[in-house]
mmCIF file of C-alpha atoms and ligand atoms in Angstrom:
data_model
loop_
_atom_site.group_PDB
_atom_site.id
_atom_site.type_symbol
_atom_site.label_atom_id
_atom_site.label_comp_id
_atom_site.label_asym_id
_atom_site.label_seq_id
_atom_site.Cartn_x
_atom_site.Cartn_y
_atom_site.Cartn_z
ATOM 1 C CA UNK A 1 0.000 0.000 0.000
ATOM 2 C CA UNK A 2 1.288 3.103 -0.964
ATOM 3 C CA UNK A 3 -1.234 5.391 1.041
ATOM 4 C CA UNK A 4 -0.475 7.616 4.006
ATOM 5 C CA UNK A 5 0.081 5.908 7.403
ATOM 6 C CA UNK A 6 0.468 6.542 11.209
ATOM 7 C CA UNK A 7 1.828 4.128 13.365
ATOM 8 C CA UNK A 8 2.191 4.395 16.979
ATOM 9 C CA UNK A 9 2.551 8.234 17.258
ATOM 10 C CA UNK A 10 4.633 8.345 13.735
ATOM 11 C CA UNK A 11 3.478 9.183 10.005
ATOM 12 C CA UNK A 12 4.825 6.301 7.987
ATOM 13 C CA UNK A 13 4.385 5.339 4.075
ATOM 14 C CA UNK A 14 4.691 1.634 5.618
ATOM 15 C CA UNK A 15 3.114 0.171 9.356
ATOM 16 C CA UNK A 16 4.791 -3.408 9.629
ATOM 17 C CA UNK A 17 3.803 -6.262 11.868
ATOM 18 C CA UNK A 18 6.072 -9.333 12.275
ATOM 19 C CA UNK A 19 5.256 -12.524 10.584
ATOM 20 C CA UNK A 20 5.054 -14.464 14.186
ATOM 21 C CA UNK A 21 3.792 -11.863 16.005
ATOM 22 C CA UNK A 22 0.459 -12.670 18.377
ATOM 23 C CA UNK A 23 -1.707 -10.604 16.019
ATOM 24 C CA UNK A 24 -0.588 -13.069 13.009
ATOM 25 C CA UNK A 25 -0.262 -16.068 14.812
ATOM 26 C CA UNK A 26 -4.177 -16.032 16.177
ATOM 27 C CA UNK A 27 -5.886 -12.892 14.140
ATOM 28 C CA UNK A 28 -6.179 -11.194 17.573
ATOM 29 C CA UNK A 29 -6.697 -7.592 16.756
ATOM 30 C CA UNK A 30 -9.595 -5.054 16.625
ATOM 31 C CA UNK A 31 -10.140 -2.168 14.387
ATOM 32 C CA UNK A 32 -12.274 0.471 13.687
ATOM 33 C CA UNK A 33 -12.900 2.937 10.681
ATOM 34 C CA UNK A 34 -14.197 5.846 9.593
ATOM 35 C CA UNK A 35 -15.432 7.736 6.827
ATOM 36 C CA UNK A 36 -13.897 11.701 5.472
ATOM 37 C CA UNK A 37 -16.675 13.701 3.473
ATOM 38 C CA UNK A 38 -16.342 17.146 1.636
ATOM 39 C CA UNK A 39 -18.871 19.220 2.667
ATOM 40 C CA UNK A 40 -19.329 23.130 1.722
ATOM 41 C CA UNK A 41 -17.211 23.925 4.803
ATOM 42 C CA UNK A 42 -14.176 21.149 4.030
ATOM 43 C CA UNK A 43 -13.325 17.633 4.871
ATOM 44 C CA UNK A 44 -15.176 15.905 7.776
ATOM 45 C CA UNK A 45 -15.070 12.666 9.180
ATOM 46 C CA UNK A 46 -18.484 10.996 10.118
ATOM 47 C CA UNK A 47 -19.006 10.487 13.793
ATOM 48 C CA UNK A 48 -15.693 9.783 14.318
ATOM 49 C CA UNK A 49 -16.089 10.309 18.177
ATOM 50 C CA UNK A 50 -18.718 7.006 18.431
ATOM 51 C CA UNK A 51 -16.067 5.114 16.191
ATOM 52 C CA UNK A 52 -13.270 5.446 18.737
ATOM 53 C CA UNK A 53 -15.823 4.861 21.309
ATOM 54 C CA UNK A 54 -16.418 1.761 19.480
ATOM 55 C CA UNK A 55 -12.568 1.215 19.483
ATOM 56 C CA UNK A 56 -11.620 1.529 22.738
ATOM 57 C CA UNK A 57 -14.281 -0.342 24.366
ATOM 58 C CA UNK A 58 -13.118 -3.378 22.273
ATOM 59 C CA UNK A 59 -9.618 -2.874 23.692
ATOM 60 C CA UNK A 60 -11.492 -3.146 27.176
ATOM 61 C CA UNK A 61 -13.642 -6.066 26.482
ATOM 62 C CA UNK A 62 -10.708 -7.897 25.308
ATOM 63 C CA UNK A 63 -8.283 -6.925 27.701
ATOM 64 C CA UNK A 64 -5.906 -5.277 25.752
ATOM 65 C CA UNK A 65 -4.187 -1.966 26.200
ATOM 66 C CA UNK A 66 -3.076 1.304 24.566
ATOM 67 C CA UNK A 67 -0.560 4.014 25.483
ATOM 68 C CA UNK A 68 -2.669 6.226 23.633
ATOM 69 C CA UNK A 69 -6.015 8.212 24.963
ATOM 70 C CA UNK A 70 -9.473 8.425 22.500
ATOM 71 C CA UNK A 71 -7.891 12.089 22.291
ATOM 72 C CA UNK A 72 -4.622 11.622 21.047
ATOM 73 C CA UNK A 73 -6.136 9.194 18.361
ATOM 74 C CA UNK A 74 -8.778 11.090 17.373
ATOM 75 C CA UNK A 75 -5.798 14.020 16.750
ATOM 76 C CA UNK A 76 -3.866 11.540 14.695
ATOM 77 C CA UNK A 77 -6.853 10.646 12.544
ATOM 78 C CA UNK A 78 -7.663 14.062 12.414
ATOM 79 C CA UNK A 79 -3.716 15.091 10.954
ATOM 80 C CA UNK A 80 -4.097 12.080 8.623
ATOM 81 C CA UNK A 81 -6.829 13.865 7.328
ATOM 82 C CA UNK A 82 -5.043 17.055 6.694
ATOM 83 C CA UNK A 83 -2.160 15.517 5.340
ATOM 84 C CA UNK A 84 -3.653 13.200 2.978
ATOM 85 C CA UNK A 85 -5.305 16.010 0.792
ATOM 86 C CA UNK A 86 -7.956 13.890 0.207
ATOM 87 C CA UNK A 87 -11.575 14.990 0.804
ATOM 88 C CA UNK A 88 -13.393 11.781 0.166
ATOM 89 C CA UNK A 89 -11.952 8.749 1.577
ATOM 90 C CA UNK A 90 -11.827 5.752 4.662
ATOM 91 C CA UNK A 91 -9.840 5.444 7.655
ATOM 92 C CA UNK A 92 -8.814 2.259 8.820
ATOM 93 C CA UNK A 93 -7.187 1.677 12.920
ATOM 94 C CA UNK A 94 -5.962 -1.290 13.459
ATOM 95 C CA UNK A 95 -4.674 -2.197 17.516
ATOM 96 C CA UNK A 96 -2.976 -5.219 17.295
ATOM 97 C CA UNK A 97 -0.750 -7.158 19.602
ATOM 98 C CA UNK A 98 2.973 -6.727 18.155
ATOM 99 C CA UNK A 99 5.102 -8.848 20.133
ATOM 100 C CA UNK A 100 5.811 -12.045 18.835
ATOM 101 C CA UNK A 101 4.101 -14.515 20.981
ATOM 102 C CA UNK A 102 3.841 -18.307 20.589
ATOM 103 C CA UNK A 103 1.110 -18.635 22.685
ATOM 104 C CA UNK A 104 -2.535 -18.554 22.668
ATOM 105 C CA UNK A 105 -2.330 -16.294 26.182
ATOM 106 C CA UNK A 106 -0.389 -13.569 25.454
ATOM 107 C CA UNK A 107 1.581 -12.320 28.547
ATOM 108 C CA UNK A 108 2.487 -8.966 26.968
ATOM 109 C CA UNK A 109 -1.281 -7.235 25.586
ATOM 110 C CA UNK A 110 -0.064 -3.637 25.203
ATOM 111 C CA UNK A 111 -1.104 -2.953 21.639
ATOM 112 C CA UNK A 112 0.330 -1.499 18.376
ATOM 113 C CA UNK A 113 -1.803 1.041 16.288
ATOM 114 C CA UNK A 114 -1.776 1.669 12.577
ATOM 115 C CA UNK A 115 -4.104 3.747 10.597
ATOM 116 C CA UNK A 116 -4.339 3.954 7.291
ATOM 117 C CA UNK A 117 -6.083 6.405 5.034
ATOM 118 C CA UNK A 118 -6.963 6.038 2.159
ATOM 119 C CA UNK A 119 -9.298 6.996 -1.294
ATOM 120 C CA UNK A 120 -12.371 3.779 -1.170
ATOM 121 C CA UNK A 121 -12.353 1.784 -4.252
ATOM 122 C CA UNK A 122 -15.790 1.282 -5.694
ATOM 123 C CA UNK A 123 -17.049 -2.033 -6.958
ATOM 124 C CA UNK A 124 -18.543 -0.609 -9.423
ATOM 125 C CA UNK A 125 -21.614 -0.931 -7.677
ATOM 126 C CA UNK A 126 -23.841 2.006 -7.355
ATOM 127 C CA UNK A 127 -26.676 2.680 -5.605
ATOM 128 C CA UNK A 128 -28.854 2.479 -8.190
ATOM 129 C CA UNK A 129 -27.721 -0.832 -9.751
ATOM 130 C CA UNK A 130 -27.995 -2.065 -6.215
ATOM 131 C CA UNK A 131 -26.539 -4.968 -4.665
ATOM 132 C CA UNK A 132 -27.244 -8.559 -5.235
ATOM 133 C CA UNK A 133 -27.640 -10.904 -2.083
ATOM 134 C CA UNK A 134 -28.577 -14.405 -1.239
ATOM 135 C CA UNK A 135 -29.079 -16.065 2.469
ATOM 136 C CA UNK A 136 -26.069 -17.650 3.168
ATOM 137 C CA UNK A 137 -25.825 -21.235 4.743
ATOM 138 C CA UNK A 138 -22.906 -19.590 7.180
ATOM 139 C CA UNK A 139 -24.268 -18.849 10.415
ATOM 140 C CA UNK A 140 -23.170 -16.154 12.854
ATOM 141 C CA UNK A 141 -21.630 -17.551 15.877
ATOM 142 C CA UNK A 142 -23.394 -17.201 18.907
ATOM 143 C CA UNK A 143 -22.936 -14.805 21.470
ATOM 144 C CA UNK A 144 -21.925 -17.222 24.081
ATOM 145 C CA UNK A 145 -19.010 -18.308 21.498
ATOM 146 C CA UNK A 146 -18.256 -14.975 19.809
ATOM 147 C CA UNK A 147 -19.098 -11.813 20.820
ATOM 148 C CA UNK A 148 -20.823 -9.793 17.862
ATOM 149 C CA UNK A 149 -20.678 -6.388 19.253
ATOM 150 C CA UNK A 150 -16.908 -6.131 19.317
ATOM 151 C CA UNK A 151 -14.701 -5.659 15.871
ATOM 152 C CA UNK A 152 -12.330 -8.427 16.347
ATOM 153 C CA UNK A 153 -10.667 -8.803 13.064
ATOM 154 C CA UNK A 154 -11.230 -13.070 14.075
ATOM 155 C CA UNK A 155 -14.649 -12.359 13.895
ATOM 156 C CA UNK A 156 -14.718 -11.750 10.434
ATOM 157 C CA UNK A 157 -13.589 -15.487 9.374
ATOM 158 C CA UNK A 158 -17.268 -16.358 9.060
ATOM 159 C CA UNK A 159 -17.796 -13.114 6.826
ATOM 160 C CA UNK A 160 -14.840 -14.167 5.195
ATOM 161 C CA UNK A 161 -16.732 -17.374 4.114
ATOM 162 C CA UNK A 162 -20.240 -16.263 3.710
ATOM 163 C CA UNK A 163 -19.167 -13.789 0.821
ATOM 164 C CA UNK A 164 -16.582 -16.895 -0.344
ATOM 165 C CA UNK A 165 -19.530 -18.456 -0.986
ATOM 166 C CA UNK A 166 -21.928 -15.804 -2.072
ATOM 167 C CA UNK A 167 -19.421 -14.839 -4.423
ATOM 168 C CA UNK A 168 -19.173 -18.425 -6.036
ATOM 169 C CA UNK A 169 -22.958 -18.170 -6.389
ATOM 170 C CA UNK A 170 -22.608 -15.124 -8.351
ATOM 171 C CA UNK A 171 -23.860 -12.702 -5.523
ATOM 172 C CA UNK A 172 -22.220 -9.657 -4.010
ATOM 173 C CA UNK A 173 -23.126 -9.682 -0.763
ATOM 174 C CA UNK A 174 -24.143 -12.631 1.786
ATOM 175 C CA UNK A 175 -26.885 -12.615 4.377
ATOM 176 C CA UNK A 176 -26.179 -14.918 7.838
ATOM 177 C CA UNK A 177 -28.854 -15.719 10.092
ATOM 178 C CA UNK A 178 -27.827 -15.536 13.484
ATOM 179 C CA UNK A 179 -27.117 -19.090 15.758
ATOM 180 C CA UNK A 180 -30.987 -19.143 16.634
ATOM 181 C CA UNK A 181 -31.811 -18.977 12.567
ATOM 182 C CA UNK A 182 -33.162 -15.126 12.895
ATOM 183 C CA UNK A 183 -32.103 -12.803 9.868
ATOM 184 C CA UNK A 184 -28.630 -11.029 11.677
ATOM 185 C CA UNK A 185 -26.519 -8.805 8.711
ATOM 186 C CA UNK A 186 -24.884 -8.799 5.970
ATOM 187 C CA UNK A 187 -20.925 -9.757 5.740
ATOM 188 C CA UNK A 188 -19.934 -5.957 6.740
ATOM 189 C CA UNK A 189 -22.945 -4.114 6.922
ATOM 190 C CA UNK A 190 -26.426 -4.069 9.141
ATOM 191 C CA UNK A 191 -29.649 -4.924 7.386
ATOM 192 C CA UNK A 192 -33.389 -3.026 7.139
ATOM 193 C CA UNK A 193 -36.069 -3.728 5.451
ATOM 194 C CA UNK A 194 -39.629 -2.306 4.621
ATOM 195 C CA UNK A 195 -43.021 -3.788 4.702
ATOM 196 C CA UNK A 196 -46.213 -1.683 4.424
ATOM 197 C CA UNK A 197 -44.187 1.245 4.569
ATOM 198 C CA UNK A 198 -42.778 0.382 8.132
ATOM 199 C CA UNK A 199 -39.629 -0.306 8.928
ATOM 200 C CA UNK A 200 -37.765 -3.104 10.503
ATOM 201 C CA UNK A 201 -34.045 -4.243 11.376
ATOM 202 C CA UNK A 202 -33.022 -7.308 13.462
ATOM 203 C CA UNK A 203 -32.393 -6.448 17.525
ATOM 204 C CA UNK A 204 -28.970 -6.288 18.651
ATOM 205 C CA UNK A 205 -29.631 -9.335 20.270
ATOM 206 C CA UNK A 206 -29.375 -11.163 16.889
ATOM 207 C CA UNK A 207 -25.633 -11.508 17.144
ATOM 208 C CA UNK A 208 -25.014 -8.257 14.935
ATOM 209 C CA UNK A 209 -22.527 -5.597 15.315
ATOM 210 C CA UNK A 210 -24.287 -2.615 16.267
ATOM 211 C CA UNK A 211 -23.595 -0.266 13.294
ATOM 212 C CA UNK A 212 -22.984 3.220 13.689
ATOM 213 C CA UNK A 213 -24.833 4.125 10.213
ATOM 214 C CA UNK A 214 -27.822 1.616 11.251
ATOM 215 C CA UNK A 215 -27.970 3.857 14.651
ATOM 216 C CA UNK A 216 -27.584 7.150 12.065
ATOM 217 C CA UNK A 217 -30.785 5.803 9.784
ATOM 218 C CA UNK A 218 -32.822 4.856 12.392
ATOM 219 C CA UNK A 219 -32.520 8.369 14.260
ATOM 220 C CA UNK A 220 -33.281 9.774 10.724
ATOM 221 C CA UNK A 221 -36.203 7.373 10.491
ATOM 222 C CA UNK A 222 -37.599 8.415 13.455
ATOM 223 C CA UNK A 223 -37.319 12.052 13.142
ATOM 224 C CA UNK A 224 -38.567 11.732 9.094
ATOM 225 C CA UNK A 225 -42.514 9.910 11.372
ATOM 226 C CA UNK A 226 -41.232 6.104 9.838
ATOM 227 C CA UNK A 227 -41.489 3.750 12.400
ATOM 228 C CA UNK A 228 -38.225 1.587 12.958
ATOM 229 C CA UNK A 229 -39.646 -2.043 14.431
ATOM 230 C CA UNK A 230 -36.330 -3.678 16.162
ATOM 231 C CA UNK A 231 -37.089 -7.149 16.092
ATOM 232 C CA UNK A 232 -36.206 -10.591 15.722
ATOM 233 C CA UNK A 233 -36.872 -12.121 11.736
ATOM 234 C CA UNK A 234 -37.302 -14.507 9.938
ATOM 235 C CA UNK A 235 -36.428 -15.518 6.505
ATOM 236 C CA UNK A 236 -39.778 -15.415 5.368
ATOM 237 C CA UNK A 237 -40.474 -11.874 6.472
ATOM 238 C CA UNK A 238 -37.274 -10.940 4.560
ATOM 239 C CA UNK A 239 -38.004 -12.700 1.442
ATOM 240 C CA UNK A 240 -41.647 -10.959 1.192
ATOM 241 C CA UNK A 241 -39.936 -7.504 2.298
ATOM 242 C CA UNK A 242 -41.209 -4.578 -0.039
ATOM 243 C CA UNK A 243 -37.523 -2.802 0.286
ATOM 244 C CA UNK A 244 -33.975 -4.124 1.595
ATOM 245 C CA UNK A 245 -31.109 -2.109 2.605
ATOM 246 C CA UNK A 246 -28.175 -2.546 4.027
ATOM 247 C CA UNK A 247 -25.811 -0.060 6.252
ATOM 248 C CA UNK A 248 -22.222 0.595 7.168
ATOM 249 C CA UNK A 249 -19.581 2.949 7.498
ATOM 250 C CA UNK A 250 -18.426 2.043 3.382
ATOM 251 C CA UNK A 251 -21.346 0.916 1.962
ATOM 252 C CA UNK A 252 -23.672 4.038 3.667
ATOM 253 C CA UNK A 253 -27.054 2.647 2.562
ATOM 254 C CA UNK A 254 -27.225 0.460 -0.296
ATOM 255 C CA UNK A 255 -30.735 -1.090 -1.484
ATOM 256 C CA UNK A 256 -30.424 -4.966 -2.266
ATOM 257 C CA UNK A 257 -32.197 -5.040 -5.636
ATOM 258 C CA UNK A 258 -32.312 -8.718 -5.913
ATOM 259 C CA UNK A 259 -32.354 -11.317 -2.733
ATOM 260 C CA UNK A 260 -32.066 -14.866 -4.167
ATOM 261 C CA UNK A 261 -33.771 -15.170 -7.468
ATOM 262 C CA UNK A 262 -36.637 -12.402 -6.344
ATOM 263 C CA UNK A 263 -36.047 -8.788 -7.891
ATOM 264 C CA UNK A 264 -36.516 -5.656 -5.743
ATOM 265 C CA UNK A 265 -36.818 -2.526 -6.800
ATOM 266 C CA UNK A 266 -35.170 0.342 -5.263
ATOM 267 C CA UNK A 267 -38.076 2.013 -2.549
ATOM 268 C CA UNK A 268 -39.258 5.100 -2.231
ATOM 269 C CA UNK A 269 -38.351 4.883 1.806
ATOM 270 C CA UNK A 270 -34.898 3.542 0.789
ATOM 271 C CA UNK A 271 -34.648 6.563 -1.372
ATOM 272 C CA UNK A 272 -36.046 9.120 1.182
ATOM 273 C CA UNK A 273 -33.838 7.763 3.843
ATOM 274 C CA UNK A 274 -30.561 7.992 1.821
ATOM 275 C CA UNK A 275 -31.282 12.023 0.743
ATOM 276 C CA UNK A 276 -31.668 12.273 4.614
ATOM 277 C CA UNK A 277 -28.167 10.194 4.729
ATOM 278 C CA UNK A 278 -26.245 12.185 2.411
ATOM 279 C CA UNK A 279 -27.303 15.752 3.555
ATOM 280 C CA UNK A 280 -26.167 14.854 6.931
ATOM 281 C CA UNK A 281 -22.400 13.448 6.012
ATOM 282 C CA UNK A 282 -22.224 16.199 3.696
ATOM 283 C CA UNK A 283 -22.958 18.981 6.221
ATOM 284 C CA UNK A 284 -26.329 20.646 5.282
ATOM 285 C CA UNK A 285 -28.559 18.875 8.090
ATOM 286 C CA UNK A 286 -29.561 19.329 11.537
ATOM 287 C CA UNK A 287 -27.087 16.653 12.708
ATOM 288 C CA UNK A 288 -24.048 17.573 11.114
ATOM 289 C CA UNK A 289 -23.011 19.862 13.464
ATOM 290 C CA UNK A 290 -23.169 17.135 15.844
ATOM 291 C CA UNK A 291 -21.873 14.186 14.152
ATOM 292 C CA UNK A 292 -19.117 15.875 12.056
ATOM 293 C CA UNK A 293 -15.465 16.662 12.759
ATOM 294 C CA UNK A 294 -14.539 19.194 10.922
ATOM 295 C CA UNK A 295 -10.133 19.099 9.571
HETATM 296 N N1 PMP B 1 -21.885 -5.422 10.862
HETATM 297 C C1 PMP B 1 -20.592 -5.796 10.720
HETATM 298 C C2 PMP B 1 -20.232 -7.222 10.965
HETATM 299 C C3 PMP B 1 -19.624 -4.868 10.318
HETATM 300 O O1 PMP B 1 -18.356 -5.233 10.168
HETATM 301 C C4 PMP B 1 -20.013 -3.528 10.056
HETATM 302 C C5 PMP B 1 -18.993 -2.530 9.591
HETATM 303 N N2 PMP B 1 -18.369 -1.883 10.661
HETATM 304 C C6 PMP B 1 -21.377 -3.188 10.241
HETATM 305 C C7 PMP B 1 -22.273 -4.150 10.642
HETATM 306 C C8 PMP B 1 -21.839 -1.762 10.051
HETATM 307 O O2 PMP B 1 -21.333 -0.971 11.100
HETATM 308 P P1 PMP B 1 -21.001 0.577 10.888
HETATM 309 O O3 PMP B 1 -22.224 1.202 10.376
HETATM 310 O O4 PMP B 1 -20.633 1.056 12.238
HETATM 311 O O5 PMP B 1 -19.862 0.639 9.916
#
């Protein structure tokens, strides 16, 4: 990768890791990103505060520790920013452990940090073509085995397989159910859909990471009179959906325009809900005073 870097309190063109380090040796790491919007008064990144929220209570559930404060973080993303020149583009943090450690226990949990920035690199995929999605035969893990509300970079082995296997099937994006057989997410991103004109998303407690743009829509839901159901569902309810979307900090709101071999068409909520989206990362709504950091 040639894009700009920071690595534990440096600006690098290149964050290393060794080959037999504990974060190789048993994926033990957890990230966080976030996403940098031009708006009519500069770059901003999208509640970047609730992302290294997000961060650093994964370093506490997990045990593992930082030298660095949510403050001193949030300064280094926000200098990555500025020194990147870019105005549209994704931030990745990663906090992994460095030292190399042969076993499963690691005795030294002090954790390296790397961020990356970088421009995102469309799939081609826009939000009017859609995405294509099946229900995948990969199966969250359950919460007693994995917890879903951290982003632990092992967590993402079933993701990894679901969209494997999507992929093969000549889909874009995979939809798990969760260990109990309710409809949970998508491989990266939350899930809504829209019957009757209401709206409804599965519960946190269906083993899914609770996204910061599915907390986003379903303020903007609320505040636009649509009411957000948050419920367990099934498969059924999602197959006979009149709109799907799905959320997250890369994919914002994307409508799934086909779900196994049924077509959807792209909704009139979906599309109300993502002019609501857009005005607010862009800086000319309500929230973006609140939920913007400006460079
Ligand atoms: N679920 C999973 C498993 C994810 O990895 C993500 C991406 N962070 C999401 C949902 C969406 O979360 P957010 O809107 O905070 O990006």
């Amino acid at each position: 990768m040639t894009s700009l870097m920071w690595q534990d309190g440096r600006f690098v063109t290149d964050a290393s890791v060794s080959a037999f380090s504990h974060a190789v040796n048993y994926s033990c790491g957890v990230f966080d990103t976030a996403r940098l919007y031009p708006t009519t008064e500069g770059s901003a990144f999208f509640r970047l505060d609730d992302h290294l929220r997000r961060l650093f209570s994964a370093l506490d559930s997990v045990g593992f520790t930082t030298r660095f404060s949510p403050a001193q973080v949030k300064k280094a993303v926000v200098q990555l920013g500025r020194k990147s020149g870019l105005t549209s583009a994704y931030v990745r943090i990663n906090a992994f452990l460095p030292q190399e450690q042969l076993r499963v226990y690691p005795e030294k949990r002090q954790v390296s940090l790397a961020m990356v920035i970088a421009p995102l690199h469309y799939s081609g995929k826009t939000f009017e073509s859609g995405l294509m999605a099946h229900v995948s035969a990969f199966r969250k893990a359950s919460q007693a085995a994995i917890p879903s509300g951290i982003k632990f970079s092992a967590n993402y082995l079933q993701s990894y397989l679901a969209l494997r296997q999507a992929r093969a099937a000549g889909f874009d994006e995979a939809i798990l159910l969760d260990s109990r057989g309710f409809v949970a997410e998508a491989s990266a991103q939350n899930l809504f859909a829209v019957k009757n004109g209401n709206l409804w998303t599965p519960s946190v407690q269906s083993e899914i990471l609770p996204g910061i743009t599915r907390d986003s829509v379903i303020r903007l839901a609320n505040d636009l009179g649509m009411r957000v159901k948050e419920a367990d569902a099934s498969v059924k309810q999602l197959q006979t959906a009149d709109e799907l979307f799905l959320t997250g900090t890369a994919t914002e709101l994307m409508p799934i325009t086909r779900l196994g071999r049924r077509k959807l068409a792209v909704g009139p909520l979906t599309r109300t809900l993502k002019a609501a989206f857009d005005d607010v990362v862009h800086g000319c709504h309500g929230y973006s005073k609140k939920w913007l950091t400006y460079l």
